[in-house]
PDB file of C-alpha atoms in Angstrom:
ATOM      1  CA  MET A  15       7.604 -24.829 -20.831  1.00 56.00           C
ATOM      2  CA  ASN A  16       5.924 -27.157 -18.306  1.00 66.00           C
ATOM      3  CA  ASN A  17       7.229 -28.396 -14.955  1.00 69.00           C
ATOM      4  CA  ASP A  18       8.781 -31.545 -16.481  1.00 65.00           C
ATOM      5  CA  GLU A  19      10.637 -29.452 -19.026  1.00 62.00           C
ATOM      6  CA  GLU A  20      11.901 -27.137 -16.287  1.00 63.00           C
ATOM      7  CA  LYS A  21      13.111 -30.148 -14.300  1.00 62.00           C
ATOM      8  CA  LYS A  22      14.895 -31.518 -17.347  1.00 55.00           C
ATOM      9  CA  LEU A  23      16.443 -28.123 -17.995  1.00 54.00           C
ATOM     10  CA  LYS A  24      17.877 -28.021 -14.480  1.00 53.00           C
ATOM     11  CA  GLU A  25      19.311 -31.531 -14.798  1.00 51.00           C
ATOM     12  CA  GLU A  26      20.856 -30.892 -18.200  1.00 51.00           C
ATOM     13  CA  GLN A  27      22.392 -27.578 -17.391  1.00 55.00           C
ATOM     14  CA  LYS A  28      23.254 -28.163 -13.742  1.00 73.00           C
ATOM     15  CA  LEU A  29      22.376 -24.583 -13.150  1.00 75.00           C
ATOM     16  CA  ASP A  30      24.803 -22.149 -11.654  1.00 85.00           C
ATOM     17  CA  PRO A  31      23.507 -21.181  -8.164  1.00 88.00           C
ATOM     18  CA  VAL A  32      22.805 -17.638  -9.359  1.00 87.00           C
ATOM     19  CA  LEU A  33      20.780 -18.888 -12.326  1.00 91.00           C
ATOM     20  CA  GLN A  34      18.914 -21.240 -10.029  1.00 92.00           C
ATOM     21  CA  GLU A  35      18.045 -18.284  -7.829  1.00 92.00           C
ATOM     22  CA  VAL A  36      16.930 -16.377 -10.924  1.00 93.00           C
ATOM     23  CA  LEU A  37      14.678 -19.251 -11.997  1.00 95.00           C
ATOM     24  CA  ASP A  38      13.112 -19.496  -8.533  1.00 95.00           C
ATOM     25  CA  ILE A  39      12.420 -15.755  -8.417  1.00 95.00           C
ATOM     26  CA  TRP A  40      11.084 -15.834 -11.958  1.00 96.00           C
ATOM     27  CA  ASN A  41       8.603 -18.587 -11.154  1.00 96.00           C
ATOM     28  CA  LYS A  42       7.475 -16.824  -7.993  1.00 94.00           C
ATOM     29  CA  ASP A  43       7.301 -13.172  -9.059  1.00 94.00           C
ATOM     30  CA  PHE A  44       7.275 -12.929 -12.853  1.00 96.00           C
ATOM     31  CA  LYS A  45       6.167 -16.017 -14.755  1.00 96.00           C
ATOM     32  CA  ASN A  46       2.420 -15.412 -14.457  1.00 96.00           C
ATOM     33  CA  ASP A  47       2.573 -11.624 -14.140  1.00 97.00           C
ATOM     34  CA  ILE A  48       4.111 -10.515 -17.422  1.00 97.00           C
ATOM     35  CA  TRP A  49       2.549  -7.277 -18.682  1.00 98.00           C
ATOM     36  CA  GLU A  50       2.155  -6.592 -22.394  1.00 98.00           C
ATOM     37  CA  LYS A  51       3.320  -3.037 -21.735  1.00 97.00           C
ATOM     38  CA  TRP A  52       6.803  -4.188 -20.741  1.00 98.00           C
ATOM     39  CA  SER A  53       9.626  -4.791 -23.212  1.00 98.00           C
ATOM     40  CA  TYR A  54      12.049  -7.657 -22.686  1.00 98.00           C
ATOM     41  CA  GLY A  55      14.591  -5.062 -21.596  1.00 98.00           C
ATOM     42  CA  GLU A  56      12.231  -3.681 -18.947  1.00 98.00           C
ATOM     43  CA  ILE A  57      11.367  -7.177 -17.726  1.00 98.00           C
ATOM     44  CA  PHE A  58      15.075  -7.939 -17.464  1.00 97.00           C
ATOM     45  CA  GLU A  59      15.772  -4.799 -15.420  1.00 96.00           C
ATOM     46  CA  LYS A  60      12.938  -5.661 -13.020  1.00 96.00           C
ATOM     47  CA  LEU A  61      14.294  -9.185 -12.652  1.00 96.00           C
ATOM     48  CA  LYS A  62      17.855  -7.963 -12.145  1.00 93.00           C
ATOM     49  CA  SER A  63      16.723  -5.597  -9.377  1.00 93.00           C
ATOM     50  CA  LYS A  64      15.633  -8.629  -7.361  1.00 91.00           C
ATOM     51  CA  ILE A  65      19.178 -10.030  -7.448  1.00 88.00           C
ATOM     52  CA  PRO A  66      21.655  -7.175  -6.924  1.00 82.00           C
ATOM     53  CA  ASP A  67      25.238  -7.695  -8.144  1.00 77.00           C
ATOM     54  CA  SER A  68      24.241 -10.859 -10.009  1.00 78.00           C
ATOM     55  CA  LYS A  69      26.082  -9.912 -13.239  1.00 87.00           C
ATOM     56  CA  LEU A  70      23.262 -11.030 -15.487  1.00 93.00           C
ATOM     57  CA  GLU A  71      23.014 -10.317 -19.199  1.00 94.00           C
ATOM     58  CA  LEU A  72      19.988 -10.335 -21.461  1.00 96.00           C
ATOM     59  CA  VAL A  73      20.536 -12.494 -24.534  1.00 96.00           C
ATOM     60  CA  SER A  74      17.159 -11.791 -26.145  1.00 97.00           C
ATOM     61  CA  LYS A  75      16.536  -8.551 -28.034  1.00 97.00           C
ATOM     62  CA  PRO A  76      15.564  -5.906 -25.448  1.00 98.00           C
ATOM     63  CA  ASP A  77      12.951  -4.099 -27.562  1.00 97.00           C
ATOM     64  CA  ILE A  78      10.668  -7.121 -28.024  1.00 96.00           C
ATOM     65  CA  LYS A  79       7.310  -6.860 -26.253  1.00 96.00           C
ATOM     66  CA  PRO A  80       5.339  -9.989 -25.307  1.00 97.00           C
ATOM     67  CA  THR A  81       1.750 -10.379 -26.444  1.00 96.00           C
ATOM     68  CA  PRO A  82      -1.105 -12.221 -24.722  1.00 95.00           C
ATOM     69  CA  ASP A  83      -2.412 -15.539 -26.058  1.00 85.00           C
ATOM     70  CA  SER A  84       0.441 -16.117 -28.473  1.00 84.00           C
ATOM     71  CA  THR A  85       3.813 -17.804 -28.716  1.00 91.00           C
ATOM     72  CA  ASN A  86       6.433 -15.215 -27.817  1.00 95.00           C
ATOM     73  CA  PRO A  87      10.138 -15.269 -28.703  1.00 95.00           C
ATOM     74  CA  PRO A  88      12.247 -16.933 -25.985  1.00 96.00           C
ATOM     75  CA  PHE A  89      13.289 -14.759 -23.049  1.00 97.00           C
ATOM     76  CA  VAL A  90      16.896 -15.782 -22.480  1.00 97.00           C
ATOM     77  CA  ILE A  91      19.488 -14.571 -19.982  1.00 96.00           C
ATOM     78  CA  LYS A  92      23.046 -15.537 -19.069  1.00 93.00           C
ATOM     79  CA  LEU A  93      25.788 -14.737 -16.598  1.00 90.00           C
ATOM     80  CA  ASN A  94      28.282 -12.337 -18.134  1.00 87.00           C
ATOM     81  CA  ASN A  95      31.214 -14.508 -17.021  1.00 81.00           C
ATOM     82  CA  SER A  96      29.743 -17.731 -18.413  1.00 82.00           C
ATOM     83  CA  ASN A  97      28.306 -19.186 -21.607  1.00 85.00           C
ATOM     84  CA  GLN A  98      25.537 -20.897 -19.698  1.00 88.00           C
ATOM     85  CA  LYS A  99      22.158 -19.597 -20.818  1.00 92.00           C
ATOM     86  CA  LEU A 100      18.750 -19.856 -19.205  1.00 94.00           C
ATOM     87  CA  GLU A 101      15.438 -19.582 -21.026  1.00 96.00           C
ATOM     88  CA  LEU A 102      12.767 -18.250 -18.687  1.00 96.00           C
ATOM     89  CA  PRO A 103       9.235 -19.403 -19.504  1.00 94.00           C
ATOM     90  CA  PHE A 104       6.297 -17.036 -19.831  1.00 95.00           C
ATOM     91  CA  GLY A 105       3.146 -18.213 -18.103  1.00 94.00           C
ATOM     92  CA  LYS A 106       0.445 -15.584 -18.434  1.00 94.00           C
ATOM     93  CA  VAL A 107       0.918 -12.377 -20.398  1.00 97.00           C
ATOM     94  CA  TRP A 108      -1.610  -9.754 -19.307  1.00 98.00           C
ATOM     95  CA  PRO A 109      -2.990  -7.200 -21.791  1.00 98.00           C
ATOM     96  CA  ILE A 110      -2.081  -3.526 -21.406  1.00 98.00           C
ATOM     97  CA  SER A 111      -5.460  -2.753 -19.814  1.00 98.00           C
ATOM     98  CA  SER A 112      -8.543  -4.739 -18.925  1.00 98.00           C
ATOM     99  CA  GLU A 113     -12.125  -4.346 -17.757  1.00 98.00           C
ATOM    100  CA  THR A 114     -13.413  -6.020 -14.594  1.00 99.00           C
ATOM    101  CA  LYS A 115     -15.532  -9.055 -15.421  1.00 99.00           C
ATOM    102  CA  TYR A 116     -18.376 -10.271 -13.218  1.00 99.00           C
ATOM    103  CA  ASN A 117     -20.556 -13.278 -12.618  1.00 99.00           C
ATOM    104  CA  GLY A 118     -23.319 -11.742 -10.540  1.00 98.00           C
ATOM    105  CA  ASN A 119     -21.597 -10.097  -7.560  1.00 99.00           C
ATOM    106  CA  GLU A 120     -18.394 -12.073  -8.050  1.00 99.00           C
ATOM    107  CA  ALA A 121     -15.549 -10.337  -9.851  1.00 99.00           C
ATOM    108  CA  THR A 122     -14.060 -13.100 -11.997  1.00 99.00           C
ATOM    109  CA  SER A 123     -11.195 -10.973 -13.315  1.00 98.00           C
ATOM    110  CA  ILE A 124      -9.625  -7.739 -12.119  1.00 99.00           C
ATOM    111  CA  GLY A 125      -9.813  -4.609 -14.231  1.00 99.00           C
ATOM    112  CA  TYR A 126      -6.914  -2.167 -14.466  1.00 99.00           C
ATOM    113  CA  THR A 127      -5.785   0.812 -16.517  1.00 99.00           C
ATOM    114  CA  GLU A 128      -2.802   1.073 -18.829  1.00 98.00           C
ATOM    115  CA  ASP A 129      -1.099   2.987 -15.988  1.00 97.00           C
ATOM    116  CA  GLY A 130      -1.331  -0.003 -13.638  1.00 98.00           C
ATOM    117  CA  LYS A 131      -4.180   1.336 -11.496  1.00 99.00           C
ATOM    118  CA  ILE A 132      -6.920  -1.032 -10.405  1.00 99.00           C
ATOM    119  CA  LYS A 133     -10.432  -0.272 -11.630  1.00 99.00           C
ATOM    120  CA  ARG A 134     -13.073   0.340  -9.011  1.00 99.00           C
ATOM    121  CA  PHE A 135     -15.270  -2.651  -8.203  1.00 99.00           C
ATOM    122  CA  LYS A 136     -19.019  -2.333  -8.141  1.00 98.00           C
ATOM    123  CA  GLU A 137     -20.365  -1.744  -4.641  1.00 99.00           C
ATOM    124  CA  SER A 138     -22.021  -5.170  -4.318  1.00 99.00           C
ATOM    125  CA  THR A 139     -18.863  -7.159  -5.139  1.00 99.00           C
ATOM    126  CA  ASN A 140     -18.556  -9.969  -2.576  1.00 99.00           C
ATOM    127  CA  LYS A 141     -15.807 -12.093  -4.140  1.00 99.00           C
ATOM    128  CA  VAL A 142     -12.605 -11.303  -6.027  1.00 99.00           C
ATOM    129  CA  PRO A 143      -9.915 -13.484  -7.657  1.00 99.00           C
ATOM    130  CA  GLU A 144      -7.235 -14.802  -5.300  1.00 98.00           C
ATOM    131  CA  HIS A 145      -4.455 -13.398  -7.477  1.00 98.00           C
ATOM    132  CA  LEU A 146      -3.737  -9.678  -7.721  1.00 98.00           C
ATOM    133  CA  PRO A 147      -1.503  -8.997 -10.756  1.00 97.00           C
ATOM    134  CA  LYS A 148       1.884  -7.805  -9.538  1.00 96.00           C
ATOM    135  CA  PHE A 149       2.130  -4.943 -12.040  1.00 97.00           C
ATOM    136  CA  ILE A 150      -0.836  -3.204 -10.401  1.00 98.00           C
ATOM    137  CA  TYR A 151       0.639  -0.562  -8.104  1.00 98.00           C
ATOM    138  CA  SER A 152      -2.457   1.403  -7.015  1.00 99.00           C
ATOM    139  CA  LEU A 153      -5.627   0.233  -5.260  1.00 99.00           C
ATOM    140  CA  GLU A 154      -7.053   3.747  -5.178  1.00 99.00           C
ATOM    141  CA  SER A 155     -10.823   3.691  -4.482  1.00 99.00           C
ATOM    142  CA  ALA A 156     -11.004  -0.032  -5.351  1.00 99.00           C
ATOM    143  CA  PHE A 157     -13.780  -0.758  -2.833  1.00 99.00           C
ATOM    144  CA  GLU A 158     -15.040   2.753  -2.207  1.00 99.00           C
ATOM    145  CA  ASN A 159     -18.711   2.681  -1.100  1.00 99.00           C
ATOM    146  CA  SER A 160     -18.674  -1.119  -0.879  1.00 99.00           C
ATOM    147  CA  THR A 161     -21.811  -2.486   0.786  1.00 99.00           C
ATOM    148  CA  GLN A 162     -20.118  -5.709   1.906  1.00 99.00           C
ATOM    149  CA  LYS A 163     -18.856  -6.747   5.336  1.00 99.00           C
ATOM    150  CA  GLU A 164     -16.417  -9.246   3.832  1.00 99.00           C
ATOM    151  CA  ILE A 165     -15.094  -9.810   0.321  1.00 99.00           C
ATOM    152  CA  GLU A 166     -14.036 -13.386  -0.325  1.00 99.00           C
ATOM    153  CA  ASN A 167     -10.337 -13.873  -1.238  1.00 99.00           C
ATOM    154  CA  LEU A 168      -9.405 -10.278  -0.433  1.00 99.00           C
ATOM    155  CA  ASP A 169      -7.173 -11.439   2.416  1.00 98.00           C
ATOM    156  CA  LYS A 170      -5.213 -13.618  -0.056  1.00 98.00           C
ATOM    157  CA  TRP A 171      -4.004 -10.728  -2.197  1.00 99.00           C
ATOM    158  CA  ASP A 172      -0.266 -10.141  -2.343  1.00 98.00           C
ATOM    159  CA  THR A 173      -0.126  -6.370  -1.960  1.00 98.00           C
ATOM    160  CA  SER A 174       3.656  -6.138  -1.647  1.00 97.00           C
ATOM    161  CA  ASN A 175       3.911  -4.089  -4.874  1.00 96.00           C
ATOM    162  CA  ILE A 176       1.164  -1.620  -3.978  1.00 99.00           C
ATOM    163  CA  SER A 177       2.308   1.968  -3.454  1.00 99.00           C
ATOM    164  CA  TYR A 178      -1.095   3.654  -3.198  1.00 99.00           C
ATOM    165  CA  PHE A 179      -3.826   2.462  -0.848  1.00 99.00           C
ATOM    166  CA  THR A 180      -5.614   5.785  -1.269  1.00 99.00           C
ATOM    167  CA  ALA A 181      -9.322   5.620  -0.302  1.00 99.00           C
ATOM    168  CA  VAL A 182      -9.390   1.885  -1.010  1.00 99.00           C
ATOM    169  CA  PHE A 183     -12.169   1.341   1.579  1.00 99.00           C
ATOM    170  CA  SER A 184     -13.480   4.896   1.778  1.00 99.00           C
ATOM    171  CA  ASP A 185     -17.151   4.954   2.833  1.00 99.00           C
ATOM    172  CA  ALA A 186     -17.306   1.151   2.816  1.00 99.00           C
ATOM    173  CA  LYS A 187     -19.500   1.468   5.886  1.00 99.00           C
ATOM    174  CA  LYS A 188     -19.997  -2.254   6.640  1.00 99.00           C
ATOM    175  CA  PHE A 189     -16.524  -3.453   5.678  1.00 99.00           C
ATOM    176  CA  ASN A 190     -14.753  -5.407   8.433  1.00 99.00           C
ATOM    177  CA  HIS A 191     -12.680  -8.049   6.655  1.00 98.00           C
ATOM    178  CA  ASP A 192      -9.443  -9.349   8.187  1.00 99.00           C
ATOM    179  CA  ILE A 193      -6.669  -7.935   5.995  1.00 99.00           C
ATOM    180  CA  SER A 194      -3.967  -8.182   8.649  1.00 98.00           C
ATOM    181  CA  ARG A 195      -1.719 -10.212   6.331  1.00 98.00           C
ATOM    182  CA  TRP A 196      -1.590  -7.593   3.613  1.00 99.00           C
ATOM    183  CA  LYS A 197       1.980  -6.556   2.855  1.00 98.00           C
ATOM    184  CA  THR A 198       2.438  -2.800   2.905  1.00 99.00           C
ATOM    185  CA  ASP A 199       6.214  -2.595   2.528  1.00 98.00           C
ATOM    186  CA  SER A 200       5.920  -0.526  -0.674  1.00 98.00           C
ATOM    187  CA  ALA A 201       3.109   1.715   0.561  1.00 99.00           C
ATOM    188  CA  LEU A 202       3.583   5.463   0.061  1.00 99.00           C
ATOM    189  CA  SER A 203       0.040   6.722   0.614  1.00 99.00           C
ATOM    190  CA  MET A 204      -2.744   5.584   2.920  1.00 99.00           C
ATOM    191  CA  PHE A 205      -4.708   8.791   2.363  1.00 99.00           C
ATOM    192  CA  ASN A 206      -8.378   8.272   3.382  1.00 99.00           C
ATOM    193  CA  MET A 207      -7.810   4.517   3.337  1.00 99.00           C
ATOM    194  CA  PHE A 208     -10.566   3.734   5.862  1.00 99.00           C
ATOM    195  CA  SER A 209     -12.348   7.087   5.930  1.00 99.00           C
ATOM    196  CA  GLY A 210     -16.031   6.463   6.546  1.00 99.00           C
ATOM    197  CA  ALA A 211     -15.471   2.713   7.023  1.00 99.00           C
ATOM    198  CA  GLU A 212     -17.664   2.858  10.107  1.00 99.00           C
ATOM    199  CA  ASP A 213     -17.543  -0.839  11.079  1.00 99.00           C
ATOM    200  CA  PHE A 214     -13.880  -1.537  10.379  1.00 99.00           C
ATOM    201  CA  ASN A 215     -12.015  -2.723  13.479  1.00 99.00           C
ATOM    202  CA  GLN A 216      -9.395  -5.279  12.456  1.00 99.00           C
ATOM    203  CA  ASP A 217      -5.866  -5.788  13.756  1.00 99.00           C
ATOM    204  CA  ILE A 218      -3.447  -4.090  11.347  1.00 99.00           C
ATOM    205  CA  SER A 219      -0.687  -3.606  13.919  1.00 98.00           C
ATOM    206  CA  LYS A 220       1.865  -5.631  11.944  1.00 98.00           C
ATOM    207  CA  TRP A 221       1.649  -3.559   8.783  1.00 99.00           C
ATOM    208  CA  ASN A 222       4.943  -2.077   7.629  1.00 99.00           C
ATOM    209  CA  THR A 223       4.408   1.678   7.306  1.00 99.00           C
ATOM    210  CA  SER A 224       8.064   2.653   7.132  1.00 99.00           C
ATOM    211  CA  ASN A 225       7.758   4.154   3.628  1.00 99.00           C
ATOM    212  CA  VAL A 226       4.372   5.842   4.009  1.00 99.00           C
ATOM    213  CA  THR A 227       4.338   9.636   3.618  1.00 99.00           C
ATOM    214  CA  GLU A 228       0.571  10.349   3.638  1.00 99.00           C
ATOM    215  CA  MET A 229      -1.887   9.302   6.337  1.00 99.00           C
ATOM    216  CA  ASP A 230      -4.379  12.151   5.961  1.00 99.00           C
ATOM    217  CA  GLY A 231      -7.917  11.113   6.879  1.00 99.00           C
ATOM    218  CA  MET A 232      -6.862   7.484   7.183  1.00 99.00           C
ATOM    219  CA  PHE A 233      -9.430   6.693   9.901  1.00 99.00           C
ATOM    220  CA  TRP A 234     -11.649   9.752   9.541  1.00 99.00           C
ATOM    221  CA  ASP A 235     -15.189   8.712  10.543  1.00 98.00           C
ATOM    222  CA  ALA A 236     -14.051   5.117  11.165  1.00 99.00           C
ATOM    223  CA  THR A 237     -16.214   5.281  14.261  1.00 98.00           C
ATOM    224  CA  ASN A 238     -15.667   1.719  15.526  1.00 98.00           C
ATOM    225  CA  PHE A 239     -11.927   1.497  14.990  1.00 99.00           C
ATOM    226  CA  ASN A 240      -9.817   0.998  18.126  1.00 99.00           C
ATOM    227  CA  GLN A 241      -6.740  -1.110  17.426  1.00 99.00           C
ATOM    228  CA  ASP A 242      -3.110  -0.959  18.521  1.00 98.00           C
ATOM    229  CA  LEU A 243      -1.007   1.086  16.079  1.00 99.00           C
ATOM    230  CA  ASN A 244       1.819   1.893  18.482  1.00 99.00           C
ATOM    231  CA  SER A 245       4.411  -0.218  16.657  1.00 98.00           C
ATOM    232  CA  TRP A 246       3.917   1.603  13.356  1.00 99.00           C
ATOM    233  CA  ASN A 247       6.923   3.400  11.915  1.00 99.00           C
ATOM    234  CA  VAL A 248       5.708   6.887  10.974  1.00 99.00           C
ATOM    235  CA  GLU A 249       9.100   8.533  10.561  1.00 98.00           C
ATOM    236  CA  LYS A 250       8.516   9.403   6.878  1.00 99.00           C
ATOM    237  CA  VAL A 251       4.919  10.568   7.248  1.00 99.00           C
ATOM    238  CA  THR A 252       4.598  14.252   6.376  1.00 99.00           C
ATOM    239  CA  SER A 253       0.848  14.703   6.786  1.00 99.00           C
ATOM    240  CA  MET A 254      -1.703  13.348   9.278  1.00 99.00           C
ATOM    241  CA  ILE A 255      -4.485  15.845   8.580  1.00 99.00           C
ATOM    242  CA  ASN A 256      -7.755  14.594  10.151  1.00 98.00           C
ATOM    243  CA  MET A 257      -6.183  11.159  10.585  1.00 99.00           C
ATOM    244  CA  PHE A 258      -8.364  10.207  13.573  1.00 99.00           C
ATOM    245  CA  SER A 259     -11.037  12.863  13.226  1.00 98.00           C
ATOM    246  CA  ASN A 260     -14.459  11.608  14.386  1.00 98.00           C
ATOM    247  CA  THR A 261     -13.076   8.262  15.543  1.00 97.00           C
ATOM    248  CA  LYS A 262     -15.389   7.902  18.513  1.00 95.00           C
ATOM    249  CA  LYS A 263     -13.726   4.778  19.962  1.00 98.00           C
ATOM    250  CA  PHE A 264     -10.052   5.105  19.070  1.00 98.00           C
ATOM    251  CA  ASN A 265      -7.982   5.563  22.219  1.00 98.00           C
ATOM    252  CA  SER A 266      -4.887   3.409  21.819  1.00 98.00           C
ATOM    253  CA  ASN A 267      -1.395   4.485  22.813  1.00 98.00           C
ATOM    254  CA  LEU A 268       0.727   6.275  20.226  1.00 99.00           C
ATOM    255  CA  ASP A 269       3.629   7.120  22.508  1.00 98.00           C
ATOM    256  CA  ASN A 270       6.107   5.020  20.483  1.00 98.00           C
ATOM    257  CA  TRP A 271       5.557   7.077  17.356  1.00 99.00           C
ATOM    258  CA  LYS A 272       8.407   9.232  16.049  1.00 98.00           C
ATOM    259  CA  PRO A 273       6.838  11.816  13.690  1.00 98.00           C
ATOM    260  CA  LYS A 274      10.156  13.232  12.490  1.00 98.00           C
ATOM    261  CA  SER A 275       8.971  14.433   9.081  1.00 98.00           C
ATOM    262  CA  ILE A 276       5.547  15.788   9.970  1.00 98.00           C
ATOM    263  CA  ARG A 277       4.374  19.026   8.333  1.00 98.00           C
ATOM    264  CA  SER A 278       0.714  18.974   9.286  1.00 98.00           C
ATOM    265  CA  VAL A 279      -1.401  17.429  12.045  1.00 98.00           C
ATOM    266  CA  ASN A 280      -4.302  19.773  11.321  1.00 98.00           C
ATOM    267  CA  GLY A 281      -7.459  18.294  12.864  1.00 97.00           C
ATOM    268  CA  MET A 282      -5.689  15.037  13.681  1.00 98.00           C
ATOM    269  CA  PHE A 283      -7.847  14.270  16.736  1.00 98.00           C
ATOM    270  CA  ALA A 284     -10.708  16.676  16.066  1.00 98.00           C
ATOM    271  CA  ASN A 285     -14.113  15.563  17.363  1.00 97.00           C
ATOM    272  CA  SER A 286     -12.631  12.343  18.723  1.00 98.00           C
ATOM    273  CA  ASN A 287     -12.373  10.892  22.230  1.00 97.00           C
ATOM    274  CA  PHE A 288      -8.637  10.235  22.136  1.00 98.00           C
ATOM    275  CA  ASN A 289      -6.913  11.179  25.400  1.00 97.00           C
ATOM    276  CA  LYS A 290      -3.573   9.335  25.574  1.00 98.00           C
ATOM    277  CA  PRO A 291      -0.335  11.202  26.419  1.00 98.00           C
ATOM    278  CA  LEU A 292       1.756  12.306  23.446  1.00 98.00           C
ATOM    279  CA  LEU A 293       4.595  13.846  25.455  1.00 98.00           C
ATOM    280  CA  SER A 294       7.133  11.356  24.070  1.00 98.00           C
ATOM    281  CA  TRP A 295       6.739  12.928  20.622  1.00 98.00           C
ATOM    282  CA  GLU A 296       8.584  16.073  21.743  1.00 97.00           C
ATOM    283  CA  SER A 297      12.111  14.884  20.941  1.00 97.00           C
ATOM    284  CA  HIS A 298      11.069  13.588  17.520  1.00 97.00           C
ATOM    285  CA  LEU A 299       9.028  16.492  16.178  1.00 98.00           C
ATOM    286  CA  PRO A 300      10.674  18.766  13.590  1.00 96.00           C
ATOM    287  CA  THR A 301      11.931  22.177  14.608  1.00 92.00           C
ATOM    288  CA  GLY A 302      10.191  25.266  13.307  1.00 92.00           C
ATOM    289  CA  TYR A 303       6.642  25.600  12.048  1.00 95.00           C
ATOM    290  CA  PHE A 304       4.281  22.776  11.167  1.00 97.00           C
ATOM    291  CA  ASN A 305       0.503  23.014  10.937  1.00 98.00           C
ATOM    292  CA  VAL A 306      -1.353  22.097  14.155  1.00 97.00           C
ATOM    293  CA  ASP A 307      -4.557  24.048  13.426  1.00 96.00           C
ATOM    294  CA  GLN A 308      -7.664  22.412  14.917  1.00 95.00           C
ATOM    295  CA  PHE A 309      -5.444  19.600  16.238  1.00 97.00           C
ATOM    296  CA  LYS A 310      -8.038  18.659  18.846  1.00 96.00           C
ATOM    297  CA  ASN A 311     -11.024  20.861  18.050  1.00 96.00           C
ATOM    298  CA  GLY A 312     -14.144  19.340  19.554  1.00 95.00           C
ATOM    299  CA  ASN A 313     -12.096  16.895  21.636  1.00 95.00           C
ATOM    300  CA  ASN A 314     -12.621  17.746  25.302  1.00 91.00           C
ATOM    301  CA  LYS A 315     -10.704  14.748  26.648  1.00 95.00           C
ATOM    302  CA  LEU A 316      -7.223  15.318  25.252  1.00 96.00           C
ATOM    303  CA  GLU A 317      -5.782  17.742  27.783  1.00 96.00           C
ATOM    304  CA  ASP A 318      -3.095  20.275  26.990  1.00 96.00           C
ATOM    305  CA  ASN A 319      -0.777  18.798  29.619  1.00 96.00           C
ATOM    306  CA  ASN A 320      -0.627  15.589  27.556  1.00 97.00           C
ATOM    307  CA  LEU A 321       0.656  17.417  24.483  1.00 98.00           C
ATOM    308  CA  PRO A 322       4.316  17.872  23.516  1.00 98.00           C
ATOM    309  CA  GLU A 323       5.572  21.423  24.025  1.00 97.00           C
ATOM    310  CA  LYS A 324       6.146  22.073  20.314  1.00 97.00           C
ATOM    311  CA  ILE A 325       2.553  21.208  19.439  1.00 97.00           C
ATOM    312  CA  LEU A 326       1.143  23.101  22.419  1.00 97.00           C
ATOM    313  CA  LYS A 327       3.135  26.237  21.564  1.00 96.00           C
ATOM    314  CA  LEU A 328       1.927  26.246  17.952  1.00 96.00           C
ATOM    315  CA  LEU A 329      -1.602  25.365  19.033  1.00 96.00           C
ATOM    316  CA  ASN A 330      -1.711  28.315  21.436  1.00 95.00           C
ATOM    317  CA  GLU A 331      -0.521  30.616  18.646  1.00 94.00           C
ATOM    318  CA  TYR A 332      -3.341  29.304  16.459  1.00 94.00           C
ATOM    319  CA  ARG A 333      -5.870  29.846  19.255  1.00 93.00           C
ATOM    320  CA  GLU A 334      -4.712  33.441  19.681  1.00 93.00           C
ATOM    321  CA  LYS A 335      -5.142  34.095  15.955  1.00 92.00           C
ATOM    322  CA  VAL A 336      -8.649  32.648  16.016  1.00 89.00           C
ATOM    323  CA  LYS A 337      -9.536  34.726  19.079  1.00 87.00           C
ATOM    324  CA  ALA A 338      -8.152  37.914  17.524  1.00 88.00           C
ATOM    325  CA  SER A 339     -10.094  37.237  14.346  1.00 83.00           C
ATOM    326  CA  ASN A 340     -13.306  36.680  16.296  1.00 83.00           C
ATOM    327  CA  ASP A 341     -12.731  39.838  18.352  1.00 82.00           C
ATOM    328  CA  ARG A 342     -12.554  41.890  15.157  1.00 79.00           C
ATOM    329  CA  LYS A 343     -15.967  40.704  14.007  1.00 69.00           C
TER     330      LYS A 343
END
């Protein structure tokens, strides 16, 4: 169905406002991102989740699965209190899995597994497609060991469906592309995201981290990074192991952070030059034990009087254990 046919459909049916909303969402989020793995029933449930309480019904058979490069049976929905039906057009149907295709150092199509994980790009990749398929949910190691400073079109990716940013730029030593507009609302893990990305120093202050639970090693060895992260919501983060370890320049305030769920900050500022007060964390830290081992090992600038009492108490207990162990040798 082309644009003229869609226009005619609207005029003929005088769409119910809910169906009009469905059509708009379909064209924006689904039409060109249909995955062969999904049945019509699964597609319908994903669509319905975008419009809560919409009272939609699927008219088409739910067990049908679309296939790429073919004419598929109509995907039809209706309101359950109306006879008005709406056929939603398929644009592109993506195969279950795909290999990355290249023209020199340009990736002309994105590879992904049947589980929806992106396939790692070759290290010399300097251009990617503007469109990131919406069914891809993991960018794990996508640009690990990249040799590029910038990767054309990377800033245009809609990452709103990505849950795992794990090691996406790990050891990409020259990488310093502006990705400030990436949407991270669905992010659960940023484990080792920029670890070893020595040149990275872009503003990512506006990222939504409210659902992230893992930030271990996120900036480990990101030696040039020094950006404002104070507005980040870290309330669900459980682990920040080595998060800023070996970040030689990072020294931005973190006093607005509320690490309510933290279980480990082991080595968080080890071998770094961070020295900002963290006293405001005290009222937000969990009660009882959490791992603070090596919290600031090798960091001579972060003084104990700038640490919250809960961390300092646990850190002193750790120091005593280390001393006792050394005394026994």
